[in-house]
mmCIF file of C-alpha atoms in Angstrom:
data_model
loop_
_atom_site.group_PDB
_atom_site.id
_atom_site.type_symbol
_atom_site.label_atom_id
_atom_site.label_comp_id
_atom_site.label_asym_id
_atom_site.label_seq_id
_atom_site.Cartn_x
_atom_site.Cartn_y
_atom_site.Cartn_z
ATOM 1 C CA UNK A 1324 27.783 90.316 6.303
ATOM 2 C CA UNK A 1325 26.476 91.768 2.868
ATOM 3 C CA UNK A 1326 23.227 90.572 1.529
ATOM 4 C CA UNK A 1327 24.989 89.460 -1.690
ATOM 5 C CA UNK A 1328 27.381 87.174 0.479
ATOM 6 C CA UNK A 1329 24.488 85.728 2.163
ATOM 7 C CA UNK A 1330 22.502 84.876 -0.975
ATOM 8 C CA UNK A 1331 25.777 83.535 -2.475
ATOM 9 C CA UNK A 1332 26.320 81.330 0.524
ATOM 10 C CA UNK A 1333 22.837 79.948 0.358
ATOM 11 C CA UNK A 1334 23.189 79.131 -3.361
ATOM 12 C CA UNK A 1335 26.407 77.292 -2.555
ATOM 13 C CA UNK A 1336 24.578 75.407 0.037
ATOM 14 C CA UNK A 1337 21.788 74.510 -2.173
ATOM 15 C CA UNK A 1338 24.266 73.445 -4.807
ATOM 16 C CA UNK A 1339 26.015 71.117 -2.475
ATOM 17 C CA UNK A 1340 22.622 69.488 -1.148
ATOM 18 C CA UNK A 1341 21.835 69.033 -4.759
ATOM 19 C CA UNK A 1342 25.002 67.365 -5.602
ATOM 20 C CA UNK A 1343 24.719 65.080 -2.453
ATOM 21 C CA UNK A 1344 21.175 64.198 -3.378
ATOM 22 C CA UNK A 1345 22.215 63.211 -6.781
ATOM 23 C CA UNK A 1346 25.228 61.243 -5.626
ATOM 24 C CA UNK A 1347 22.783 59.505 -3.032
ATOM 25 C CA UNK A 1348 20.446 58.715 -5.955
ATOM 26 C CA UNK A 1349 23.282 57.131 -8.114
ATOM 27 C CA UNK A 1350 24.182 55.044 -5.060
ATOM 28 C CA UNK A 1351 20.589 53.924 -4.582
ATOM 29 C CA UNK A 1352 20.258 53.132 -8.205
ATOM 30 C CA UNK A 1353 23.509 51.024 -8.151
ATOM 31 C CA UNK A 1354 22.499 49.247 -5.093
ATOM 32 C CA UNK A 1355 19.088 48.422 -6.544
ATOM 33 C CA UNK A 1356 20.617 47.067 -9.672
ATOM 34 C CA UNK A 1357 22.955 44.951 -7.723
ATOM 35 C CA UNK A 1358 20.042 43.479 -5.824
ATOM 36 C CA UNK A 1359 18.174 42.779 -8.829
ATOM 37 C CA UNK A 1360 21.140 41.122 -10.621
ATOM 38 C CA UNK A 1361 21.879 39.127 -7.433
ATOM 39 C CA UNK A 1362 18.147 37.978 -7.250
ATOM 40 C CA UNK A 1363 18.189 36.807 -11.006
ATOM 41 C CA UNK A 1364 21.303 34.849 -10.497
ATOM 42 C CA UNK A 1365 19.891 33.200 -7.388
ATOM 43 C CA UNK A 1366 16.722 32.584 -9.204
ATOM 44 C CA UNK A 1367 18.495 31.020 -12.245
ATOM 45 C CA UNK A 1368 20.637 28.978 -9.671
ATOM 46 C CA UNK A 1369 17.388 27.839 -8.016
ATOM 47 C CA UNK A 1370 15.686 27.027 -11.313
ATOM 48 C CA UNK A 1371 18.917 25.392 -12.370
ATOM 49 C CA UNK A 1372 19.178 23.488 -9.322
ATOM 50 C CA UNK A 1373 15.391 22.179 -9.420
ATOM 51 C CA UNK A 1374 15.941 21.233 -13.105
ATOM 52 C CA UNK A 1375 19.203 19.191 -12.120
ATOM 53 C CA UNK A 1376 17.543 17.471 -9.439
ATOM 54 C CA UNK A 1377 14.239 16.663 -11.451
ATOM 55 C CA UNK A 1378 16.892 15.287 -14.122
ATOM 56 C CA UNK A 1379 18.559 13.171 -11.565
ATOM 57 C CA UNK A 1380 15.272 11.939 -10.325
ATOM 58 C CA UNK A 1381 14.146 11.066 -13.742
ATOM 59 C CA UNK A 1382 17.471 9.459 -14.537
ATOM 60 C CA UNK A 1383 17.469 5.565 -14.528
ATOM 61 C CA UNK A 1384 19.235 3.663 -11.949
ATOM 62 C CA UNK A 1385 21.991 1.556 -13.118
ATOM 63 C CA UNK A 1386 19.886 -1.526 -12.659
ATOM 64 C CA UNK A 1387 17.132 -0.016 -14.846
ATOM 65 C CA UNK A 1388 19.669 0.818 -17.491
ATOM 66 C CA UNK A 1389 20.846 -2.630 -17.319
ATOM 67 C CA UNK A 1390 17.270 -3.838 -17.761
ATOM 68 C CA UNK A 1391 16.964 -1.635 -20.672
ATOM 69 C CA UNK A 1392 20.386 -2.557 -22.405
ATOM 70 C CA UNK A 1393 20.297 -3.477 -26.113
ATOM 71 C CA UNK A 1394 23.575 -5.101 -26.209
ATOM 72 C CA UNK A 1395 23.937 -7.961 -23.558
ATOM 73 C CA UNK A 1396 27.074 -9.626 -22.504
ATOM 74 C CA UNK A 1397 26.041 -13.233 -21.636
ATOM 75 C CA UNK A 1398 28.440 -15.525 -19.785
ATOM 76 C CA UNK A 1399 29.876 -18.639 -21.565
ATOM 77 C CA UNK A 1400 27.921 -21.869 -20.999
ATOM 78 C CA UNK A 1401 24.544 -20.172 -22.020
ATOM 79 C CA UNK A 1402 22.219 -20.304 -24.936
ATOM 80 C CA UNK A 1403 19.146 -18.757 -26.334
ATOM 81 C CA UNK A 1404 18.126 -15.065 -26.428
ATOM 82 C CA UNK A 1405 20.479 -12.894 -24.462
ATOM 83 C CA UNK A 1406 21.976 -16.189 -23.018
ATOM 84 C CA UNK A 1407 18.953 -16.651 -20.616
ATOM 85 C CA UNK A 1408 19.023 -20.511 -21.132
ATOM 86 C CA UNK A 1409 21.199 -21.958 -18.544
ATOM 87 C CA UNK A 1410 21.057 -25.732 -18.794
ATOM 88 C CA UNK A 1411 23.744 -27.631 -16.937
ATOM 89 C CA UNK A 1412 24.262 -31.573 -17.196
ATOM 90 C CA UNK A 1413 25.177 -34.402 -19.435
ATOM 91 C CA UNK A 1414 23.894 -33.897 -23.073
ATOM 92 C CA UNK A 1415 22.513 -37.331 -23.142
ATOM 93 C CA UNK A 1416 20.352 -36.898 -20.043
ATOM 94 C CA UNK A 1417 16.712 -37.254 -21.383
ATOM 95 C CA UNK A 1418 15.021 -35.261 -18.747
ATOM 96 C CA UNK A 1419 15.595 -31.787 -17.504
ATOM 97 C CA UNK A 1420 14.572 -30.424 -14.137
ATOM 98 C CA UNK A 1421 13.746 -26.783 -14.209
ATOM 99 C CA UNK A 1422 14.827 -24.860 -11.096
ATOM 100 C CA UNK A 1423 13.391 -21.512 -10.342
ATOM 101 C CA UNK A 1424 15.191 -19.619 -7.456
ATOM 102 C CA UNK A 1425 15.875 -16.150 -5.900
ATOM 103 C CA UNK A 1426 19.181 -15.707 -4.323
ATOM 104 C CA UNK A 1427 17.999 -13.836 -1.317
ATOM 105 C CA UNK A 1428 15.081 -16.357 -0.718
ATOM 106 C CA UNK A 1429 15.309 -17.939 2.650
ATOM 107 C CA UNK A 1430 13.275 -21.000 1.558
ATOM 108 C CA UNK A 1431 15.564 -21.499 -1.374
ATOM 109 C CA UNK A 1432 18.490 -21.516 1.106
ATOM 110 C CA UNK A 1433 16.629 -24.213 3.237
ATOM 111 C CA UNK A 1434 15.994 -26.121 0.015
ATOM 112 C CA UNK A 1435 19.519 -25.957 -1.415
ATOM 113 C CA UNK A 1436 20.969 -26.922 2.182
ATOM 114 C CA UNK A 1437 18.703 -30.002 2.205
ATOM 115 C CA UNK A 1438 18.583 -31.001 -1.418
ATOM 116 C CA UNK A 1439 21.419 -29.188 -3.394
ATOM 117 C CA UNK A 1440 23.952 -31.843 -2.942
ATOM 118 C CA UNK A 1441 21.480 -34.591 -4.116
ATOM 119 C CA UNK A 1442 20.807 -32.345 -7.299
ATOM 120 C CA UNK A 1443 24.642 -32.072 -7.863
ATOM 121 C CA UNK A 1444 25.238 -35.624 -7.669
ATOM 122 C CA UNK A 1445 22.122 -36.532 -9.857
ATOM 123 C CA UNK A 1446 23.326 -34.305 -12.703
ATOM 124 C CA UNK A 1447 26.965 -35.631 -12.638
ATOM 125 C CA UNK A 1448 25.364 -39.172 -12.777
ATOM 126 C CA UNK A 1449 23.508 -38.115 -15.808
ATOM 127 C CA UNK A 1450 20.018 -38.804 -14.192
ATOM 128 C CA UNK A 1451 18.691 -35.469 -15.633
ATOM 129 C CA UNK A 1452 19.923 -31.899 -16.575
ATOM 130 C CA UNK A 1453 19.050 -28.845 -14.491
ATOM 131 C CA UNK A 1454 17.848 -25.724 -16.244
ATOM 132 C CA UNK A 1455 18.329 -22.764 -13.897
ATOM 133 C CA UNK A 1456 16.004 -19.572 -14.023
ATOM 134 C CA UNK A 1457 16.993 -16.928 -11.504
ATOM 135 C CA UNK A 1458 14.533 -14.400 -10.058
ATOM 136 C CA UNK A 1459 14.902 -11.054 -8.445
ATOM 137 C CA UNK A 1460 11.565 -10.182 -7.066
ATOM 138 C CA UNK A 1461 12.697 -10.011 -3.452
ATOM 139 C CA UNK A 1462 14.580 -6.774 -4.354
ATOM 140 C CA UNK A 1463 11.308 -5.396 -5.597
ATOM 141 C CA UNK A 1464 9.450 -6.079 -2.373
ATOM 142 C CA UNK A 1465 12.291 -5.147 -0.060
ATOM 143 C CA UNK A 1466 13.692 -2.252 -2.145
ATOM 144 C CA UNK A 1467 17.122 -3.820 -2.438
ATOM 145 C CA UNK A 1468 19.853 -4.964 -4.967
ATOM 146 C CA UNK A 1469 21.169 -8.297 -3.527
ATOM 147 C CA UNK A 1470 19.097 -10.692 -5.808
ATOM 148 C CA UNK A 1471 20.064 -8.752 -8.881
ATOM 149 C CA UNK A 1472 23.719 -8.371 -7.742
ATOM 150 C CA UNK A 1473 24.083 -12.081 -6.721
ATOM 151 C CA UNK A 1474 22.553 -13.208 -9.977
ATOM 152 C CA UNK A 1475 25.110 -11.198 -11.916
ATOM 153 C CA UNK A 1476 27.839 -12.726 -9.875
ATOM 154 C CA UNK A 1477 26.371 -16.051 -10.577
ATOM 155 C CA UNK A 1478 26.752 -15.151 -14.462
ATOM 156 C CA UNK A 1479 30.344 -14.438 -13.701
ATOM 157 C CA UNK A 1480 30.716 -17.751 -12.034
ATOM 158 C CA UNK A 1481 28.963 -19.570 -15.028
ATOM 159 C CA UNK A 1482 31.490 -17.860 -17.392
ATOM 160 C CA UNK A 1483 34.215 -19.770 -15.567
ATOM 161 C CA UNK A 1484 32.577 -23.012 -15.756
ATOM 162 C CA UNK A 1485 29.106 -24.883 -14.983
ATOM 163 C CA UNK A 1486 30.809 -26.598 -12.010
ATOM 164 C CA UNK A 1487 31.783 -23.076 -10.633
ATOM 165 C CA UNK A 1488 28.324 -21.909 -11.173
ATOM 166 C CA UNK A 1489 26.851 -24.950 -9.001
ATOM 167 C CA UNK A 1490 29.365 -24.640 -6.373
ATOM 168 C CA UNK A 1491 28.936 -20.871 -5.998
ATOM 169 C CA UNK A 1492 25.279 -21.148 -5.967
ATOM 170 C CA UNK A 1493 25.680 -23.661 -3.167
ATOM 171 C CA UNK A 1494 27.793 -21.405 -1.269
ATOM 172 C CA UNK A 1495 25.621 -18.516 -1.480
ATOM 173 C CA UNK A 1496 22.591 -20.719 -0.247
ATOM 174 C CA UNK A 1497 24.821 -22.105 2.639
ATOM 175 C CA UNK A 1498 24.007 -21.661 6.284
ATOM 176 C CA UNK A 1499 27.481 -20.030 6.551
ATOM 177 C CA UNK A 1500 27.075 -17.301 3.938
ATOM 178 C CA UNK A 1501 23.284 -16.778 3.276
ATOM 179 C CA UNK A 1502 21.811 -13.694 5.020
ATOM 180 C CA UNK A 1503 18.595 -13.047 6.593
ATOM 181 C CA UNK A 1504 16.198 -11.813 4.150
ATOM 182 C CA UNK A 1505 16.100 -8.389 5.599
ATOM 183 C CA UNK A 1506 19.915 -8.161 5.312
ATOM 184 C CA UNK A 1507 20.680 -7.051 1.656
ATOM 185 C CA UNK A 1508 24.499 -8.397 2.093
ATOM 186 C CA UNK A 1509 24.475 -9.737 -1.448
ATOM 187 C CA UNK A 1510 24.297 -6.043 -2.595
ATOM 188 C CA UNK A 1511 27.857 -5.721 -1.555
ATOM 189 C CA UNK A 1512 30.358 -6.794 -4.267
ATOM 190 C CA UNK A 1513 33.069 -7.404 -1.482
ATOM 191 C CA UNK A 1514 30.753 -9.952 0.344
ATOM 192 C CA UNK A 1515 30.048 -11.821 -2.971
ATOM 193 C CA UNK A 1516 33.583 -12.230 -3.692
ATOM 194 C CA UNK A 1517 34.278 -13.169 0.132
ATOM 195 C CA UNK A 1518 31.771 -16.036 -0.632
ATOM 196 C CA UNK A 1519 33.295 -16.810 -3.928
ATOM 197 C CA UNK A 1520 36.710 -17.578 -2.022
ATOM 198 C CA UNK A 1521 35.202 -20.606 -0.636
ATOM 199 C CA UNK A 1522 34.948 -22.059 -4.101
ATOM 200 C CA UNK A 1523 38.232 -23.388 -5.446
ATOM 201 C CA UNK A 1524 37.678 -22.329 -9.059
ATOM 202 C CA UNK A 1525 36.776 -18.740 -7.941
ATOM 203 C CA UNK A 1526 39.126 -18.167 -5.158
ATOM 204 C CA UNK A 1527 41.466 -15.317 -5.997
ATOM 205 C CA UNK A 1528 40.145 -15.498 -9.521
ATOM 206 C CA UNK A 1529 40.876 -11.940 -10.804
ATOM 207 C CA UNK A 1530 38.871 -12.272 -13.952
ATOM 208 C CA UNK A 1531 35.796 -13.411 -12.069
ATOM 209 C CA UNK A 1532 36.390 -10.471 -9.171
ATOM 210 C CA UNK A 1533 36.596 -8.009 -11.951
ATOM 211 C CA UNK A 1534 33.388 -9.215 -13.597
ATOM 212 C CA UNK A 1535 31.505 -8.749 -10.317
ATOM 213 C CA UNK A 1536 32.907 -5.483 -9.529
ATOM 214 C CA UNK A 1537 32.377 -4.105 -13.065
ATOM 215 C CA UNK A 1538 28.944 -5.555 -13.305
ATOM 216 C CA UNK A 1539 29.837 -7.436 -16.426
ATOM 217 C CA UNK A 1540 26.812 -9.447 -16.370
ATOM 218 C CA UNK A 1541 24.142 -7.098 -14.957
ATOM 219 C CA UNK A 1542 22.293 -6.825 -18.212
ATOM 220 C CA UNK A 1543 22.305 -10.582 -18.381
ATOM 221 C CA UNK A 1544 20.881 -10.978 -14.790
ATOM 222 C CA UNK A 1545 18.130 -8.411 -15.501
ATOM 223 C CA UNK A 1546 17.244 -10.447 -18.741
ATOM 224 C CA UNK A 1547 17.388 -13.702 -16.781
ATOM 225 C CA UNK A 1548 14.991 -12.061 -14.276
ATOM 226 C CA UNK A 1549 12.743 -10.944 -17.095
ATOM 227 C CA UNK A 1550 12.587 -14.752 -18.127
ATOM 228 C CA UNK A 1551 11.563 -15.652 -14.672
ATOM 229 C CA UNK A 1552 8.778 -12.984 -14.653
ATOM 230 C CA UNK A 1553 7.375 -14.425 -17.948
ATOM 231 C CA UNK A 1554 7.321 -17.884 -16.831
ATOM 232 C CA UNK A 1555 4.198 -17.698 -14.751
ATOM 233 C CA UNK A 1556 5.958 -18.956 -11.792
ATOM 234 C CA UNK A 1557 4.651 -17.205 -8.703
ATOM 235 C CA UNK A 1558 7.370 -18.153 -5.958
ATOM 236 C CA UNK A 1559 10.564 -19.897 -5.131
ATOM 237 C CA UNK A 1560 11.878 -22.408 -4.937
ATOM 238 C CA UNK A 1561 9.699 -24.113 -7.703
ATOM 239 C CA UNK A 1562 10.832 -27.315 -9.628
ATOM 240 C CA UNK A 1563 9.332 -28.370 -12.920
ATOM 241 C CA UNK A 1564 9.823 -31.275 -15.057
ATOM 242 C CA UNK A 1565 8.086 -31.748 -18.512
ATOM 243 C CA UNK A 1566 6.162 -28.527 -17.529
ATOM 244 C CA UNK A 1567 4.674 -30.118 -14.456
ATOM 245 C CA UNK A 1568 5.497 -28.939 -10.971
ATOM 246 C CA UNK A 1569 7.656 -31.422 -8.789
ATOM 247 C CA UNK A 1570 6.469 -31.269 -5.369
ATOM 248 C CA UNK A 1571 6.418 -33.279 -1.910
ATOM 249 C CA UNK A 1572 3.708 -35.809 -1.692
ATOM 250 C CA UNK A 1573 0.170 -34.287 -0.795
ATOM 251 C CA UNK A 1574 1.838 -30.860 -1.191
ATOM 252 C CA UNK A 1575 2.079 -28.117 -3.403
ATOM 253 C CA UNK A 1576 5.610 -27.127 -2.329
ATOM 254 C CA UNK A 1577 8.939 -28.044 -3.471
ATOM 255 C CA UNK A 1578 10.364 -31.050 -1.566
ATOM 256 C CA UNK A 1579 12.809 -29.786 1.042
ATOM 257 C CA UNK A 1580 14.679 -33.134 1.982
ATOM 258 C CA UNK A 1581 16.818 -35.299 0.098
ATOM 259 C CA UNK A 1582 14.405 -38.140 0.593
ATOM 260 C CA UNK A 1583 11.364 -36.332 -0.399
ATOM 261 C CA UNK A 1584 13.055 -34.913 -3.356
ATOM 262 C CA UNK A 1585 14.330 -38.120 -4.638
ATOM 263 C CA UNK A 1586 10.913 -39.807 -4.300
ATOM 264 C CA UNK A 1587 9.356 -36.629 -6.234
ATOM 265 C CA UNK A 1588 11.818 -36.561 -8.903
ATOM 266 C CA UNK A 1589 11.838 -40.286 -9.650
ATOM 267 C CA UNK A 1590 7.994 -40.062 -9.801
ATOM 268 C CA UNK A 1591 8.373 -37.203 -12.374
ATOM 269 C CA UNK A 1592 11.045 -39.088 -14.397
ATOM 270 C CA UNK A 1593 8.555 -42.099 -14.995
ATOM 271 C CA UNK A 1594 5.659 -39.634 -15.738
#
C-alpha cells in the first residue's frame, strides 16, 4: 500500500469521525432542548395546578356565597328586611311569643315533641302569635350543612303557607324524622323532601321540591341565621315574650312539657 493511500484513508477516517461527532452533538443538543422544554411545560403545569388549587380553596362555598348575596328571594308570608320577620298567627292577637330554634338541635326536638302541638292550638285560637327565628350554629360546631339546608326548606314550606310551615317544622322535629345531632341527614335534599311528604300541603308538591333542590331560599336562610346571631340569644330552644325569657318555674330553661309551658306562657301573658 502506498504512503499516499494510507494518508488518504486516515484523512477519510478522521472526516467520518468528525461527522459522527457533529451528528452526535446535534442529537445531544436536540435532546437537551426537549428536556428543557418538557421541564418548562411541567413547571408551568405545576404552577398552574397550584394556582388553580389556591383559587379553589379561596373560592367561597355555596353557603358563604348565599350569606353574601345582595339579592335575596324571601318566601311569601314574611316581612322585614330580607324577609327575616316570620310572624304566624291571627292579626288581632295582642301578644307575640318569640321562638328561637336550630333544626338540628336535639333539645329543640324534645321541646317540639312535648310542646309543639300546644303552641299550634294556642296560635290557632288567637291566644298569641309566634315569631320564628331560625338558627344554624350547630352546623358551625359540627362542620355540617343540615341546619342551613333545613332552614332553607322551611322557607320553601313557608312560601306555600304558614300552616305548611308549622306542620313541616313539627315533622322535622318529630321522633320519626329528627336525626341524632351527629347525623347531618338534613343536609340531603332528598331526606328533607321525604319528611315533607308527611305533610299534606307539601306531599308531591313539585314547586316546593324544586325550591328545596334549587336552594331558592338559601340566601334567605343565611339572612335569618344572621338575625339569630344578632339577637343575643345563646342557645336553643329559647322563648321570649315582651323581650323577657319564658322559662319553667325555678329554671332558666324553656318549659319542656305542655303543662309547664302553659303555666309559663299564661304568666307571661299577664305580665
